[in-house]
Coordinates of N, CA, C and O in Angstrom, one line a residue:
X1 N -12.6 15.3 6.9 CA -13.7 14.4 6.5 C -13.5 14.1 5.0 O -13.4 15.0 4.2
X2 N -13.4 12.8 4.7 CA -13.2 12.4 3.3 C -14.5 11.8 2.8 O -15.1 11.0 3.5
X3 N -14.9 12.2 1.7 CA -16.1 11.6 1.1 C -15.7 11.0 -0.2 O -14.8 11.4 -0.9
X4 N -16.4 9.9 -0.6 CA -16.1 9.2 -1.8 C -17.4 9.2 -2.6 O -18.5 9.2 -2.1
X5 N -17.2 9.3 -3.9 CA -18.3 9.3 -4.8 C -18.5 7.8 -5.3 O -17.6 7.1 -5.4
X6 N -19.8 7.5 -5.6 CA -20.0 6.1 -6.1 C -19.5 6.0 -7.5 O -19.3 7.0 -8.2
X7 N -19.2 4.8 -7.8 CA -18.8 4.5 -9.2 C -19.9 4.8 -10.2 O -21.0 4.6 -9.9
X8 N -19.4 5.3 -11.3 CA -20.4 5.6 -12.4 C -20.6 4.4 -13.3 O -20.2 3.3 -12.9
X9 N -21.2 4.6 -14.4 CA -21.5 3.5 -15.3 C -20.3 2.9 -15.8 O -20.3 1.7 -16.2
X10 N -19.2 3.6 -15.9 CA -17.9 3.1 -16.4 C -17.2 2.2 -15.4 O -16.3 1.6 -15.7
X11 N -17.7 2.2 -14.1 CA -17.1 1.4 -13.1 C -16.0 2.2 -12.4 O -15.3 1.7 -11.6
X12 N -15.9 3.5 -12.7 CA -14.8 4.3 -12.1 C -15.5 5.6 -11.5 O -16.4 6.1 -12.0
X13 N -15.0 6.0 -10.3 CA -15.5 7.2 -9.7 C -15.2 8.4 -10.5 O -14.2 8.5 -11.1
X14 N -16.2 9.3 -10.6 CA -16.1 10.5 -11.4 C -14.9 11.3 -11.0 O -14.1 11.9 -11.9
X15 N -14.6 11.5 -9.7 CA -13.4 12.3 -9.3 C -12.1 11.7 -9.7 O -11.1 12.4 -10.0
X16 N -12.0 10.4 -9.9 CA -10.8 9.8 -10.5 C -10.6 10.1 -11.9 O -9.5 10.3 -12.4
X17 N -11.8 10.1 -12.7 CA -11.7 10.5 -14.1 C -11.3 12.0 -14.2 O -10.4 12.3 -15.1
X18 N -11.9 12.8 -13.4 CA -11.5 14.3 -13.5 C -10.1 14.5 -13.1 O -9.4 15.3 -13.8
X19 N -9.6 13.8 -12.1 CA -8.2 13.9 -11.7 C -7.2 13.5 -12.9 O -6.2 14.2 -13.1
X20 N -7.5 12.4 -13.5 CA -6.7 12.0 -14.7 C -6.8 13.0 -15.8 O -5.8 13.3 -16.5
X21 N -7.9 13.6 -16.0 CA -8.1 14.6 -17.1 C -7.3 15.9 -16.8 O -6.7 16.5 -17.6
X22 N -7.3 16.3 -15.5 CA -6.7 17.5 -15.1 C -5.2 17.5 -15.2 O -4.5 18.4 -15.6
X23 N -4.6 16.3 -14.8 CA -3.1 16.2 -14.9 C -2.6 15.7 -16.2 O -1.4 15.8 -16.5
X24 N -3.5 15.1 -17.0 CA -3.1 14.6 -18.3 C -2.9 13.1 -18.2 O -2.4 12.5 -17.2
X25 N -3.3 12.4 -19.3 CA -3.2 10.9 -19.3 C -1.7 10.4 -19.4 O -1.5 9.3 -19.2
X26 N -0.8 11.3 -19.8 CA 0.6 10.9 -19.9 C 1.2 10.9 -18.5 O 2.1 10.1 -18.2
X27 N 0.6 11.6 -17.5 CA 1.1 11.6 -16.1 C 0.4 10.7 -15.2 O 0.9 10.2 -14.2
X28 N -0.9 10.5 -15.5 CA -1.8 9.6 -14.7 C -2.7 8.8 -15.6 O -3.5 9.4 -16.3
X29 N -2.5 7.5 -15.6 CA -3.3 6.7 -16.4 C -4.7 6.6 -15.7 O -4.8 6.3 -14.5
X30 N -5.8 6.8 -16.4 CA -7.1 6.6 -15.8 C -7.3 5.2 -15.3 O -6.8 4.3 -15.9
X31 N -8.0 5.1 -14.2 CA -8.2 3.7 -13.6 C -9.1 2.9 -14.6 O -10.0 3.4 -15.3
X32 N -8.8 1.6 -14.7 CA -9.7 0.7 -15.4 C -9.3 0.7 -16.9 O -10.1 0.1 -17.7
X33 N -8.2 1.2 -17.3 CA -7.8 1.2 -18.7 C -7.3 -0.2 -19.1 O -6.3 -0.7 -18.5
X34 N -7.9 -0.9 -20.1 CA -7.5 -2.2 -20.5 C -6.1 -2.1 -21.1 O -5.8 -1.1 -21.8
X35 N -5.3 -3.1 -21.0 CA -4.0 -3.1 -21.7 C -4.1 -2.9 -23.2 O -5.0 -3.5 -23.8
X36 N -3.2 -2.1 -23.7 CA -3.2 -1.9 -25.1 C -4.1 -0.8 -25.6 O -4.1 -0.4 -26.8
X37 N -5.0 -0.2 -24.7 CA -5.9 0.8 -25.2 C -5.3 2.2 -24.9 O -4.6 2.4 -23.9
X38 N -5.5 3.1 -25.8 CA -5.0 4.5 -25.6 C -5.6 5.1 -24.3 O -6.9 5.1 -24.2
X39 N -4.8 5.6 -23.4 CA -5.4 6.1 -22.1 C -6.3 7.3 -22.4 O -7.3 7.5 -21.7
X40 N -6.0 8.2 -23.3 CA -6.9 9.3 -23.6 C -8.2 8.9 -24.1 O -9.3 9.4 -23.7
X41 N -8.2 7.9 -25.0 CA -9.5 7.4 -25.5 C -10.3 6.7 -24.4 O -11.5 6.9 -24.4
X42 N -9.6 6.0 -23.6 CA -10.3 5.3 -22.5 C -10.9 6.3 -21.5 O -12.0 6.1 -21.0
X43 N -10.2 7.4 -21.3 CA -10.8 8.4 -20.4 C -12.0 9.0 -21.0 O -13.0 9.2 -20.3
X44 N -12.0 9.4 -22.3 CA -13.2 9.9 -22.9 C -14.3 8.9 -22.9 O -15.5 9.3 -22.7
X45 N -14.0 7.7 -23.2 CA -15.1 6.7 -23.2 C -15.7 6.5 -21.8 O -17.0 6.5 -21.7
X46 N -14.9 6.5 -20.8 CA -15.5 6.4 -19.4 C -16.3 7.6 -19.0 O -17.4 7.5 -18.5
X47 N -15.8 8.8 -19.4 CA -16.5 10.1 -19.1 C -17.9 10.1 -19.9 O -18.9 10.5 -19.3
X48 N -17.8 9.7 -21.1 CA -19.1 9.6 -21.9 C -20.1 8.7 -21.3 O -21.3 9.0 -21.2
X49 N -19.6 7.5 -20.9 CA -20.5 6.5 -20.3 C -21.1 7.0 -19.0 O -22.3 6.7 -18.7
X50 N -20.4 7.8 -18.2 CA -20.9 8.3 -17.0 C -21.9 9.4 -17.2 O -22.7 9.7 -16.3
X51 N -21.8 10.2 -18.2 CA -22.7 11.3 -18.4 C -23.9 11.0 -19.2 O -24.8 11.9 -19.2
X52 N -24.0 9.9 -19.7 CA -25.2 9.5 -20.5 C -26.3 9.1 -19.6 O -26.2 8.4 -18.6

């Protein structure tokens, strides 16, 4: 049984953010990162937006 989480305020599901954080942004780019933005900063921004 597969469950999906709704998208957070950043427009990305929380489990996708956690997955990118666990393996590292050098190995997995977080979803929704605009071109030219640092993936690590984008991950932190999205996580902060979801937790507020």
